[in-house]
Short mmCIF file of C-alpha atoms in Angstrom, two decimals:
data_model
loop_
_atom_site.label_atom_id
_atom_site.label_comp_id
_atom_site.label_asym_id
_atom_site.label_seq_id
_atom_site.Cartn_x
_atom_site.Cartn_y
_atom_site.Cartn_z
CA MET A 1 -0.01 -0.09 -0.15
CA ARG A 2 1.28 3.38 -1.03
CA SER A 3 2.20 5.20 2.44
CA THR A 4 0.66 8.62 3.08
CA ALA A 5 3.18 9.71 6.26
CA LYS A 6 5.20 12.01 3.47
CA ARG A 7 2.27 13.49 1.82
CA GLY A 8 1.00 17.22 2.51
CA ARG A 9 2.76 19.80 4.63
CA VAL A 10 2.02 22.00 7.67
CA TYR A 11 2.55 25.81 7.67
CA ARG A 12 1.62 29.09 9.72
CA ARG A 13 0.23 31.59 8.03
CA CYS A 14 -1.78 35.08 8.83
CA GLY A 15 -4.23 37.59 7.18
CA CYS A 16 -2.29 40.39 7.26
CA ARG A 17 -1.95 42.51 4.07
CA ASP A 18 0.65 45.14 2.79
CA ASP A 19 0.46 48.55 0.95
CA GLN A 20 -1.54 46.99 -2.19
CA ARG A 21 -4.34 45.20 0.16
CA ARG A 22 -2.85 42.03 -0.57
CA GLN A 23 -2.66 39.06 1.99
CA LEU A 24 1.04 38.74 2.87
CA GLY A 25 0.03 34.77 4.18
CA ALA A 26 3.55 33.20 5.08
CA ARG A 27 5.73 35.90 4.15
CA CYS A 28 4.63 37.83 6.85
CA PRO A 29 7.62 39.09 8.88
CA LEU A 30 5.91 38.95 12.17
CA LEU A 31 5.78 35.20 11.86
CA ALA A 32 9.21 35.02 12.80
CA THR A 33 9.02 37.07 15.62
CA ASP A 34 5.88 36.37 17.54
CA PRO A 35 4.90 32.60 18.06
CA HIS A 36 1.49 33.59 18.87
CA HIS A 37 1.03 35.65 15.46
CA GLY A 38 -0.92 34.14 12.53
CA THR A 39 -2.38 30.30 12.46
CA TRP A 40 -1.87 26.88 11.13
CA THR A 41 -2.40 25.46 8.05
CA PHE A 42 -1.77 22.22 6.21
CA ALA A 43 -1.88 21.74 2.25
CA VAL A 44 -1.91 18.47 0.44
CA ASP A 45 -2.51 17.46 -3.27
CA SER A 46 -5.45 15.23 -3.77
CA HIS A 47 -5.99 12.91 -6.91
CA THR A 48 -9.81 13.10 -7.28
CA THR A 49 -10.29 13.07 -11.03
CA LEU A 50 -10.31 10.02 -13.52
CA ASP A 51 -7.92 12.39 -16.14
CA GLY A 52 -5.03 12.32 -13.54
CA ARG A 53 -5.13 15.89 -12.89
CA ARG A 54 -4.52 16.73 -8.71
CA HIS A 55 -5.49 19.78 -6.87
CA THR A 56 -4.18 21.26 -3.67
CA VAL A 57 -6.54 21.13 -0.83
CA ARG A 58 -5.83 23.89 2.03
CA ARG A 59 -7.75 24.11 5.20
CA GLY A 60 -6.71 26.76 7.63
CA GLY A 61 -7.48 28.51 11.40
CA PHE A 62 -5.70 25.66 13.68
CA PRO A 63 -4.22 27.15 16.57
CA LYS A 64 -1.60 25.02 16.89
CA LYS A 65 0.46 22.99 14.58
CA LYS A 66 -0.32 19.54 16.64
CA ALA A 67 -4.29 20.59 15.67
CA ALA A 68 -3.18 20.99 11.78
CA LYS A 69 -1.04 17.70 11.92
CA LYS A 70 -3.91 15.57 13.25
CA ALA A 71 -6.46 17.11 10.77
CA LEU A 72 -3.91 16.60 7.71
CA HIS A 73 -3.81 12.72 9.08
CA ARG A 74 -7.20 12.54 9.13
CA PHE A 75 -7.91 13.56 5.68
CA LEU A 76 -5.07 11.27 4.42
CA GLU A 77 -6.85 8.39 6.33
CA GLY A 78 -10.20 9.36 4.93
CA GLU A 79 -8.85 9.68 1.61
CA ARG A 80 -7.61 5.92 1.85
CA THR A 81 -11.07 4.25 3.15
CA GLY A 82 -13.01 6.31 0.29
CA PHE A 83 -14.65 8.95 2.23
CA SER A 84 -13.46 12.67 2.80
CA CYS A 85 -12.31 13.97 5.99
CA ASP A 86 -12.45 17.66 5.01
CA PRO A 87 -12.84 19.84 7.99
CA ASP A 88 -14.82 22.21 5.89
CA GLN A 89 -17.05 19.68 4.81
CA THR A 90 -20.75 20.54 5.15
CA VAL A 91 -23.50 18.05 5.90
CA ALA A 92 -24.74 19.23 2.24
CA ASP A 93 -21.90 17.85 0.83
CA TYR A 94 -21.25 14.98 3.11
CA LEU A 95 -25.06 13.71 2.61
CA ASP A 96 -24.68 14.34 -1.24
CA GLU A 97 -21.40 12.12 -0.98
CA TRP A 98 -22.77 9.36 1.10
CA PHE A 99 -25.99 9.13 -1.58
CA HIS A 100 -23.80 8.51 -4.50
CA HIS A 101 -21.82 5.53 -2.74
CA LYS A 102 -24.78 4.03 -1.73
CA GLN A 103 -26.76 3.71 -4.91
CA ALA A 104 -24.78 0.71 -5.82
CA PHE A 105 -26.20 -1.40 -2.85
CA LEU A 106 -29.80 -0.12 -2.09
CA LYS A 107 -33.01 -1.38 -4.13
CA PRO A 108 -34.73 0.86 -6.59
CA THR A 109 -37.60 1.72 -4.52
CA THR A 110 -35.45 2.74 -1.55
CA ILE A 111 -32.85 4.85 -3.64
CA ALA A 112 -35.91 6.85 -4.79
CA ARG A 113 -37.04 6.87 -0.86
CA TYR A 114 -33.45 8.13 0.10
CA ARG A 115 -33.00 10.64 -2.95
CA ARG A 116 -36.46 12.40 -1.92
CA TYR A 117 -35.53 12.89 1.92
CA VAL A 118 -31.95 14.02 1.35
CA TYR A 119 -32.06 16.49 -1.54
CA ASP A 120 -35.78 17.67 -0.67
CA ASP A 121 -35.50 17.71 3.20
CA LEU A 122 -32.15 17.17 4.74
CA VAL A 123 -29.78 19.35 2.18
CA PRO A 124 -31.89 22.35 2.60
CA ALA A 125 -31.77 22.45 5.95
CA PHE A 126 -28.11 21.57 6.85
CA ARG A 127 -26.63 23.26 3.59
CA THR A 128 -24.55 25.46 5.62
CA VAL A 129 -23.67 23.38 8.89
CA LEU A 130 -20.38 21.90 8.93
CA LEU A 131 -20.42 18.32 9.62
CA ASP A 132 -17.92 18.25 12.38
CA ASP A 133 -19.95 21.37 14.10
CA LEU A 134 -23.59 19.10 13.74
CA ALA A 135 -24.97 19.09 16.97
CA ARG A 136 -28.32 17.49 18.53
CA PRO A 137 -29.86 21.43 18.88
CA HIS A 138 -29.60 21.54 14.68
CA LEU A 139 -31.59 18.31 15.09
CA ARG A 140 -34.21 19.75 17.64
CA ALA A 141 -34.81 23.08 15.53
CA PHE A 142 -35.36 21.17 12.62
CA VAL A 143 -37.91 18.52 13.90
CA THR A 144 -39.49 21.72 15.21
CA ASP A 145 -39.78 23.44 12.09
CA GLN A 146 -41.12 20.55 10.34
CA LEU A 147 -43.61 19.94 12.64
CA ALA A 148 -44.67 23.59 12.50
CA HIS A 149 -45.28 23.11 8.81
CA GLN A 150 -47.59 20.41 9.20
CA ARG A 151 -45.55 17.84 8.58
CA GLY A 152 -46.42 14.27 9.82
CA GLU A 153 -44.60 12.57 12.57
CA VAL A 154 -44.04 9.15 10.15
CA THR A 155 -42.15 11.52 7.55
CA VAL A 156 -39.92 13.14 10.25
CA TYR A 157 -39.41 9.90 11.78
CA ARG A 158 -38.22 8.70 8.44
CA ILE A 159 -36.04 11.60 7.20
CA LEU A 160 -34.48 11.70 10.63
CA ALA A 161 -33.80 8.00 10.23
CA THR A 162 -32.19 8.58 6.68
CA LEU A 163 -29.95 11.12 8.39
CA SER A 164 -29.20 8.74 11.35
CA SER A 165 -27.98 5.97 8.59
CA ALA A 166 -25.41 8.23 6.84
CA LEU A 167 -24.07 9.40 10.29
CA GLY A 168 -23.98 5.73 11.60
CA ASP A 169 -21.65 5.19 7.92
CA GLY A 170 -19.47 8.01 8.66
CA VAL A 171 -18.71 6.63 12.68
CA ARG A 172 -18.09 2.88 11.04
CA ASN A 173 -15.56 4.68 8.35
CA ASP A 174 -13.99 6.68 11.30
CA ARG A 175 -15.09 9.89 9.88
CA LEU A 176 -17.24 11.04 12.56
CA PRO A 177 -16.53 10.20 16.67
CA ARG A 178 -20.19 9.29 16.92
CA ASN A 179 -23.71 8.99 15.72
CA ILE A 180 -25.56 12.20 17.27
CA ALA A 181 -28.83 11.24 16.07
CA ARG A 182 -28.93 8.23 18.42
CA PRO A 183 -30.98 8.28 20.43
CA MET A 184 -33.57 9.44 17.87
CA ILE A 185 -34.98 12.92 18.81
CA ILE A 186 -38.54 12.20 18.50
CA ARG A 187 -39.98 8.74 19.66
CA ARG A 188 -41.30 6.10 16.80
CA PRO A 189 -44.91 6.73 15.76
CA ARG A 190 -47.04 3.88 16.91
CA ARG A 191 -48.88 1.67 14.05
CA ALA A 192 -52.40 3.22 13.40
CA GLU A 193 -55.27 0.77 14.15
CA ARG A 194 -56.54 -0.34 10.94
CA PRO A 195 -59.92 -2.29 10.94
CA GLN A 196 -59.74 -5.88 10.06
CA TRP A 197 -61.70 -8.66 8.52
CA THR A 198 -62.86 -11.61 10.15
CA ALA A 199 -63.70 -14.80 8.33
CA ASP A 200 -67.26 -14.31 7.48
CA GLN A 201 -66.48 -10.69 6.15
CA ALA A 202 -63.77 -12.13 4.08
CA ALA A 203 -66.05 -15.08 2.86
CA ARG A 204 -68.73 -12.22 1.95
CA PHE A 205 -65.78 -10.56 -0.23
CA LEU A 206 -64.88 -13.42 -1.89
CA ARG A 207 -68.61 -14.63 -3.18
CA TYR A 208 -69.38 -11.11 -4.17
CA ALA A 209 -66.05 -10.62 -6.10
CA HIS A 210 -66.10 -13.94 -7.75
CA GLY A 211 -68.59 -12.83 -9.48
CA ALA A 212 -67.86 -9.36 -10.41
CA ASP A 213 -64.27 -9.24 -10.77
CA PRO A 214 -62.86 -12.54 -10.93
CA LEU A 215 -59.30 -11.36 -11.46
CA ILE A 216 -59.40 -9.63 -8.20
CA ALA A 217 -61.02 -12.53 -6.70
CA ASN A 218 -58.37 -14.78 -7.60
CA PHE A 219 -55.79 -12.39 -6.40
CA THR A 220 -57.28 -12.23 -3.17
CA GLU A 221 -57.62 -15.87 -2.76
CA LEU A 222 -53.92 -16.13 -3.44
CA LEU A 223 -53.17 -13.28 -0.72
CA ILE A 224 -55.35 -14.71 2.32
CA GLY A 225 -54.41 -18.50 1.10
CA SER A 226 -50.59 -18.19 1.61
CA GLY A 227 -49.96 -14.80 3.16
CA ILE A 228 -47.18 -13.71 0.83
CA ARG A 229 -47.01 -10.01 0.22
CA ARG A 230 -48.41 -8.02 -2.75
CA GLY A 231 -45.90 -7.36 -4.71
CA GLU A 232 -44.98 -11.12 -4.67
CA ALA A 233 -48.18 -12.15 -5.88
CA LEU A 234 -47.93 -9.34 -8.63
CA ALA A 235 -44.48 -10.87 -9.97
CA LEU A 236 -45.62 -14.43 -9.61
CA HIS A 237 -44.60 -16.69 -12.68
CA GLU A 238 -46.24 -19.28 -14.12
CA ASP A 239 -42.99 -21.29 -14.04
CA ASP A 240 -42.46 -21.07 -10.36
CA ALA A 241 -45.91 -22.15 -9.04
CA TYR A 242 -46.01 -25.66 -8.80
CA LEU A 243 -49.86 -26.83 -8.52
CA ASP A 244 -49.73 -30.40 -8.43
CA LYS A 245 -47.28 -30.45 -5.38
CA ARG A 246 -49.20 -27.18 -4.07
CA PHE A 247 -46.16 -25.39 -3.63
CA MET A 248 -45.07 -22.28 -5.07
CA TYR A 249 -41.19 -20.50 -5.26
CA ILE A 250 -40.86 -16.52 -4.29
CA ARG A 251 -38.40 -15.26 -6.75
CA TRP A 252 -38.86 -11.63 -7.82
CA THR A 253 -41.23 -8.50 -6.29
CA LEU A 254 -42.92 -5.73 -8.31
CA ALA A 255 -42.39 -2.30 -7.30
CA ALA A 256 -43.47 0.70 -8.49
CA VAL A 257 -40.52 3.61 -8.33
CA ASP A 258 -42.21 7.12 -7.47
CA ASN A 259 -45.72 5.43 -8.49
CA ASN A 260 -44.59 5.85 -11.84
CA GLN A 261 -41.64 2.89 -13.15
CA LEU A 262 -42.48 -0.82 -12.71
CA VAL A 263 -39.30 -2.68 -11.76
CA PHE A 264 -38.61 -6.81 -11.15
CA THR A 265 -36.83 -6.59 -7.60
CA ALA A 266 -35.44 -9.16 -5.27
CA PRO A 267 -37.72 -10.05 -2.25
CA LYS A 268 -37.73 -7.67 1.01
CA THR A 269 -35.19 -10.16 3.09
CA ARG A 270 -33.40 -12.92 2.63
CA SER A 271 -35.62 -15.56 4.03
CA SER A 272 -38.51 -14.23 1.93
CA ARG A 273 -36.87 -15.88 -1.16
CA ASN A 274 -38.22 -18.98 -0.34
CA TRP A 275 -40.95 -21.83 -0.93
CA VAL A 276 -44.60 -20.91 0.07
CA ALA A 277 -47.10 -23.63 0.84
CA LEU A 278 -50.48 -23.04 -1.13
CA SER A 279 -53.77 -23.85 0.47
CA ASP A 280 -56.56 -25.69 -1.98
CA ARG A 281 -58.40 -22.14 -2.69
CA ALA A 282 -55.44 -20.77 -3.54
CA THR A 283 -54.28 -23.29 -5.72
CA ASP A 284 -57.57 -23.42 -7.73
CA ALA A 285 -57.36 -19.37 -7.82
CA ILE A 286 -54.22 -19.97 -9.69
CA ALA A 287 -55.05 -22.44 -12.28
CA ASP A 288 -58.72 -20.60 -12.78
CA GLN A 289 -55.97 -17.22 -13.83
CA ILE A 290 -53.61 -19.30 -16.20
CA THR A 291 -56.43 -21.34 -17.67
CA HIS A 292 -58.97 -18.29 -18.41
CA ALA A 293 -56.37 -14.92 -18.82
CA SER A 294 -53.42 -16.88 -20.45
CA PHE A 295 -51.64 -14.70 -22.57
CA ARG A 296 -47.97 -14.96 -24.34
CA GLY A 297 -47.05 -11.18 -24.97
CA PRO A 298 -43.49 -10.28 -26.04
CA ASN A 299 -42.31 -9.21 -22.66
CA PRO A 300 -38.91 -9.50 -22.00
CA SER A 301 -37.56 -11.81 -18.65
CA PRO A 302 -38.43 -11.62 -15.88
CA GLY A 303 -41.90 -9.99 -16.91
CA HIS A 304 -42.43 -13.03 -19.22
CA GLY A 305 -45.06 -15.31 -18.30
CA LEU A 306 -47.17 -13.44 -15.15
CA VAL A 307 -49.99 -15.12 -13.46
CA PHE A 308 -51.62 -12.04 -12.99
CA HIS A 309 -51.16 -9.76 -16.08
CA ARG A 310 -53.14 -7.16 -17.93
CA HIS A 311 -52.79 -8.29 -22.20
CA GLY A 312 -49.42 -9.46 -20.84
CA ARG A 313 -48.17 -6.78 -18.92
CA PRO A 314 -47.58 -6.46 -15.27
CA LEU A 315 -50.22 -4.84 -13.14
CA ARG A 316 -49.68 -1.60 -11.58
CA PRO A 317 -49.99 -1.88 -7.73
CA GLY A 318 -52.19 1.35 -7.69
CA TYR A 319 -54.27 -0.23 -10.32
CA VAL A 320 -55.23 -3.29 -8.18
CA LEU A 321 -55.06 -1.34 -5.02
CA ASP A 322 -58.39 0.76 -6.51
CA ARG A 323 -60.17 -2.07 -7.94
CA PHE A 324 -60.14 -3.74 -4.57
CA HIS A 325 -61.04 -0.75 -2.83
CA ARG A 326 -63.94 -0.43 -5.20
CA LEU A 327 -65.21 -4.02 -4.30
CA CYS A 328 -65.46 -3.76 -1.09
CA HIS A 329 -67.28 -0.76 -1.16
CA ASP A 330 -69.68 -2.77 -3.22
CA ALA A 331 -69.19 -6.08 -1.14
CA GLY A 332 -70.54 -4.33 2.25
CA VAL A 333 -67.03 -4.86 4.00
CA PRO A 334 -64.31 -2.54 5.84
CA VAL A 335 -62.25 -0.82 3.31
CA ILE A 336 -58.77 -2.16 4.23
CA ARG A 337 -55.34 -2.44 2.62
CA LEU A 338 -53.78 -5.07 0.16
CA HIS A 339 -51.60 -5.87 3.27
CA ASP A 340 -53.80 -6.31 5.57
CA LEU A 341 -54.84 -9.55 4.14
CA ARG A 342 -51.53 -11.24 4.91
CA HIS A 343 -52.59 -10.04 8.71
CA LEU A 344 -55.86 -11.66 8.23
CA ALA A 345 -53.91 -14.78 7.11
CA CYS A 346 -52.02 -14.81 10.28
CA THR A 347 -54.61 -14.08 12.57
CA LEU A 348 -56.79 -17.25 10.80
CA ALA A 349 -54.09 -19.37 11.18
CA MET A 350 -53.53 -18.17 15.07
CA ASP A 351 -57.31 -18.85 15.79
CA GLU A 352 -57.02 -22.33 14.75
CA HIS A 353 -54.65 -22.86 16.71
CA VAL A 354 -51.27 -22.86 14.75
CA PRO A 355 -47.95 -22.49 16.61
CA VAL A 356 -46.23 -19.60 16.59
CA PRO A 357 -43.47 -20.79 15.20
CA ILE A 358 -45.05 -22.47 12.37
CA VAL A 359 -47.06 -19.11 11.18
CA SER A 360 -43.55 -16.97 11.51
CA LYS A 361 -41.85 -19.76 8.75
CA THR A 362 -44.97 -19.82 6.83
CA LEU A 363 -44.92 -15.86 6.47
CA ARG A 364 -40.96 -15.82 6.16
CA HIS A 365 -39.79 -13.40 8.92
CA SER A 366 -36.49 -13.47 9.69
CA THR A 367 -37.13 -14.08 13.27
CA LEU A 368 -39.60 -15.36 15.61
CA SER A 369 -39.67 -11.96 17.52
CA THR A 370 -40.92 -10.30 14.57
CA THR A 371 -44.04 -12.53 14.18
CA VAL A 372 -44.73 -12.05 17.74
CA ASP A 373 -43.96 -7.92 17.78
CA ILE A 374 -46.50 -7.74 14.76
CA TYR A 375 -48.89 -10.04 15.34
CA HIS A 376 -49.99 -10.28 19.02
CA PHE A 377 -53.07 -8.08 19.00
CA LEU A 378 -54.96 -9.57 15.67
CA SER A 379 -55.77 -12.76 17.40
CA ALA A 380 -58.98 -12.29 19.81
CA ARG A 381 -59.43 -15.74 20.81
CA ALA A 382 -55.50 -16.10 21.93
CA ALA A 383 -56.13 -12.69 23.94
CA ARG A 384 -59.58 -14.22 25.42
CA GLU A 385 -57.80 -17.84 26.46
CA ALA A 386 -54.72 -15.52 27.93
CA VAL A 387 -57.80 -13.54 30.38
CA ASP A 388 -59.73 -17.20 31.11
CA ALA A 389 -56.38 -18.27 32.44
CA ILE A 390 -55.80 -15.79 34.82
CA ASP A 391 -59.57 -16.00 35.93
CA HIS A 392 -58.62 -19.93 36.40
CA ALA A 393 -55.91 -18.96 38.21
CA LEU A 394 -57.60 -16.62 40.57
CA ASN A 395 -60.59 -18.75 41.08
CA GLN A 396 -58.42 -21.90 42.14
CA ALA A 397 -56.46 -19.77 44.32
CA ASP A 398 -59.77 -18.15 45.94
CA SER A 399 -61.38 -21.82 46.40
CA ASP A 400 -57.98 -23.34 47.89
CA ALA A 401 -58.33 -20.16 50.54
CA ARG A 402 -61.80 -20.98 51.54
CA TYR A 403 -62.08 -24.67 51.70
CA GLY A 404 -58.55 -24.72 53.65
CA ARG A 405 -56.31 -26.12 51.29
CA HIS A 406 -53.17 -24.22 51.27
CA THR A 407 -49.41 -25.08 50.98
CA THR A 408 -46.62 -25.65 53.19
CA PRO A 409 -44.00 -23.22 54.16
CA ARG A 410 -41.40 -25.23 53.40
CA THR A 411 -41.78 -25.93 49.86
CA GLY A 412 -44.66 -23.92 48.87
CA THR A 413 -46.23 -26.56 46.36
CA ARG A 414 -47.16 -29.56 48.23
CA PRO A 415 -50.71 -29.12 49.60
CA ILE A 416 -51.17 -30.79 53.04
CA THR A 417 -54.85 -32.55 53.16
CA ARG A 418 -56.00 -34.38 56.40
CA PRO A 419 -55.63 -38.17 56.34
CA ALA A 420 -58.90 -40.43 55.91
CA ARG A 421 -60.63 -40.76 59.67
CA ARG A 422 -59.95 -44.18 61.01
CA THR A 423 -62.48 -45.84 63.53
CA ARG A 424 -61.79 -46.76 66.65
CA PRO A 425 -60.94 -50.77 67.25
CA THR A 426 -63.83 -52.83 68.45
CA ARG A 427 -62.06 -55.31 70.66
CA ARG A 428 -60.68 -53.99 73.92
CA ASN A 429 -57.11 -55.65 73.44
CA ALA A 430 -56.56 -54.70 70.24
CA ALA A 431 -53.21 -53.90 68.73
CA PRO A 432 -52.25 -50.24 68.63
CA THR A 433 -52.53 -48.47 65.70
CA LYS A 434 -49.62 -48.25 63.50
CA TRP A 435 -49.64 -44.13 63.93
CA ARG A 436 -50.49 -43.51 67.17
CA ASP A 437 -48.86 -40.38 69.15
CA HIS A 438 -47.97 -41.88 73.05
CA THR A 439 -46.44 -38.57 73.65
CA ALA A 440 -49.57 -36.29 73.41
CA THR A 441 -50.40 -34.32 77.11
CA THR A 442 -53.38 -32.29 75.86
CA SER A 443 -57.04 -33.08 75.66
CA ARG A 444 -58.49 -34.51 72.76
CA ARG A 445 -60.44 -30.73 72.45
CA ASN A 446 -57.13 -28.93 72.16
CA ILE A 447 -55.38 -31.76 69.95
CA LYS A 448 -58.59 -31.06 67.40
CA LYS A 449 -58.05 -27.27 67.54
CA ALA A 450 -54.20 -27.36 67.27
CA ALA A 451 -54.42 -30.26 64.17
CA SER A 452 -56.98 -27.68 62.19
CA THR A 453 -55.50 -24.78 62.38
CA ILE A 454 -51.47 -25.89 62.33
CA SER A 455 -49.35 -28.21 60.32
CA VAL A 456 -49.06 -32.24 61.69
CA LYS A 457 -45.05 -31.70 62.50
CA ALA A 458 -46.29 -28.40 64.62
CA ALA A 459 -48.94 -30.11 66.74
CA TYR A 460 -46.71 -32.91 67.39
CA ASP A 461 -43.96 -30.57 68.68
CA LEU A 462 -46.36 -28.80 70.81
CA ARG A 463 -47.41 -31.53 72.38
CA LYS A 464 -43.93 -32.31 73.23
CA ARG A 465 -43.33 -28.98 74.65
CA ARG A 466 -46.60 -29.01 76.91
CA SER A 467 -45.45 -32.50 78.38
CA GLY A 468 -41.92 -31.18 79.97
CA ARG A 469 -40.62 -34.76 79.81
CA GLN A 470 -40.57 -35.47 76.32
CA ASP A 471 -38.27 -38.75 76.39
CA LEU A 472 -38.86 -40.11 79.82
CA ASN A 473 -40.83 -43.49 80.63
CA LEU A 474 -41.68 -43.71 76.66
CA ARG A 475 -42.03 -46.65 74.64
CA PRO A 476 -39.10 -46.97 72.25
CA LEU A 477 -39.52 -45.36 68.99
CA ASP A 478 -40.44 -47.40 65.70
CA PRO A 479 -37.89 -47.02 62.75
CA GLN A 480 -40.17 -44.82 61.16
CA ARG A 481 -40.23 -42.20 63.65
CA SER A 482 -36.58 -42.82 64.41
CA SER A 483 -35.62 -42.02 61.04
CA GLY A 484 -37.20 -38.78 61.41
CA VAL A 485 -40.60 -39.22 59.69
CA VAL A 486 -43.42 -37.09 61.45
CA PRO A 487 -46.32 -39.46 62.87
CA LYS A 488 -49.46 -38.35 60.98
CA TRP A 489 -52.11 -37.92 63.45
CA SER A 490 -56.18 -37.48 63.08
CA PRO A 491 -58.11 -36.21 65.60
CA GLY A 492 -59.93 -39.40 64.92
CA TRP A 493 -57.56 -41.75 66.25
CA PRO A 494 -58.01 -43.47 70.02
CA LEU A 495 -55.42 -42.02 72.50
CA ARG A 496 -54.15 -44.66 75.20
CA ARG A 497 -54.54 -42.86 78.64
CA SER A 498 -51.37 -44.98 79.96
CA TYR A 499 -49.34 -43.24 78.11
CA CYS A 500 -50.27 -39.84 78.56
CA ARG A 501 -49.02 -37.94 81.69
#
C-alpha cells in the first residue's frame, strides 16, 4: 500500500495585508518574531479526478501546529478509506457523497425514497452547517420546524432515520466520532389501528368478487391462502407455481418507483426468497387465472409468463388497489389495505391454534420475535384464552383459601390434606394403631383445635413441649419415627390413657 506519511505539509500563515491590500500569508515578517501570530494551515495534493489531474486542498485556522497535523492525518486516512475527512465539509456535501456511494447497494425503491429525503429535506436544512459542528440542537430545530409546517410525525421520523443511517456510516468509517442522531429526537410513531376482516367478512367479499371481478377475486384468494405480499403476488410467474405439489417459489417482487416506473427486484428480505405452501383455494385461484387469462406477449424477462397481468403486461399496484377498494364498497365490508390480507392470513391461522413458530415460517419472517411484535394484537381468540387462564388461576387460589387447602411454608408447592378418618378398634385388647401418638399431654379437644389450624409436625412438637418430659418413661419409637419421619395423626384416632402424662 502506498504510504501517506510524507504527503502534505503544515505551515503558519496570517491575514495581514501589504500596502496594496494583498494578503501576506506565510510571507508576513511577524511570523518569525511572534510565535503567537497567525494560525496553522495544512495543504495536500489530492488525486480525485479520473483524468489524473490533481488539486491542492488547503485548510487553515488551527490554533496550534499539533491540531493542523492531526487534521492532515485524518484527511489522508479518510481519502484512503474512500470518505472525505475535509474539516470544512458541510452536512450537505457529506450527504451528497454518501447518497452517490449507497446507490450501488440499495434497491430502486429505497434509492427513490432516500433521494427524496436527502435532496428535498436534509440538504436545504443543513446546507451551511459543517459536518464536524453538527449537534443535537440542530436536529431539534429541524424537527420543530418540520412539525410547525404540518409535516407528519411518520415522515419526520423517516427523514431523521435517513440522516442517522448516513451518520452511522461515517462512524463506521472513522469519519465521525459518534452518531449524534442516536437516540432519535422523536419517538417512533405508533402503528395506526386499522380495521381487520373476520372470516365471515372475507368469505362475503370473495363470494361477491368471484362474480363481479374474477381477477381481483383470484388475487385476493392467493394473498389470504398463502400469506405472501402484494408485490410478490404481482411478480409471480407460471413457472414458479407447482400446482400439483401445492407449492410456489418466491423469486421476484414487483414495485413501482415513484408510483411511475415498474421494476422487478429481489424480495424484501433474504428469508423471503423461499418456498411457500398453497392452500386448496389458492391453488384453484392460480389454476383458474392461468386457464382463463393466459397470454403470451412479447414481454422481456423477468416479466414473461406472469400469472396476474393485463394483456401480458404487469399490473400496477395502484390499479389493483383501486379495484380492490371498489369491490370492498360494493360487497359491504370494511375498506382495508391489500397488505392487511397478510395479517388476516396470520390471524386465521393463529385462531385455529397453529403454533406461532409455524406461522412465522409460513410468513417467512427473519426471526420469531418479528412475528410476535407485529401480530400479537391480531388474534382475539388467543387474547380471550389468556384472560380466561388468569381468571382460572385466581378462582383456584380463592377456592383453596376458602376451603383450607394451602401450601406448606417450606416448599410452597405440596398441599397438606388431612388423612382419612380411622375408626376405633372394636376389641379392647386390640393392637395399637400404627401412627398413634403416645406423647400427647393435651386433651382431645385441644389436639383437634391444634391439628385444624397448624401443620401435623407443628402440633406434634407442641404436645412434646407441653409435656415437659418428652423422652422419659416412653416406649421405644418405631423405625420410621426414629428416622425422622413425622407421624401423621388425626383427631379420630384413639389415645391410650396409659401413655398420657
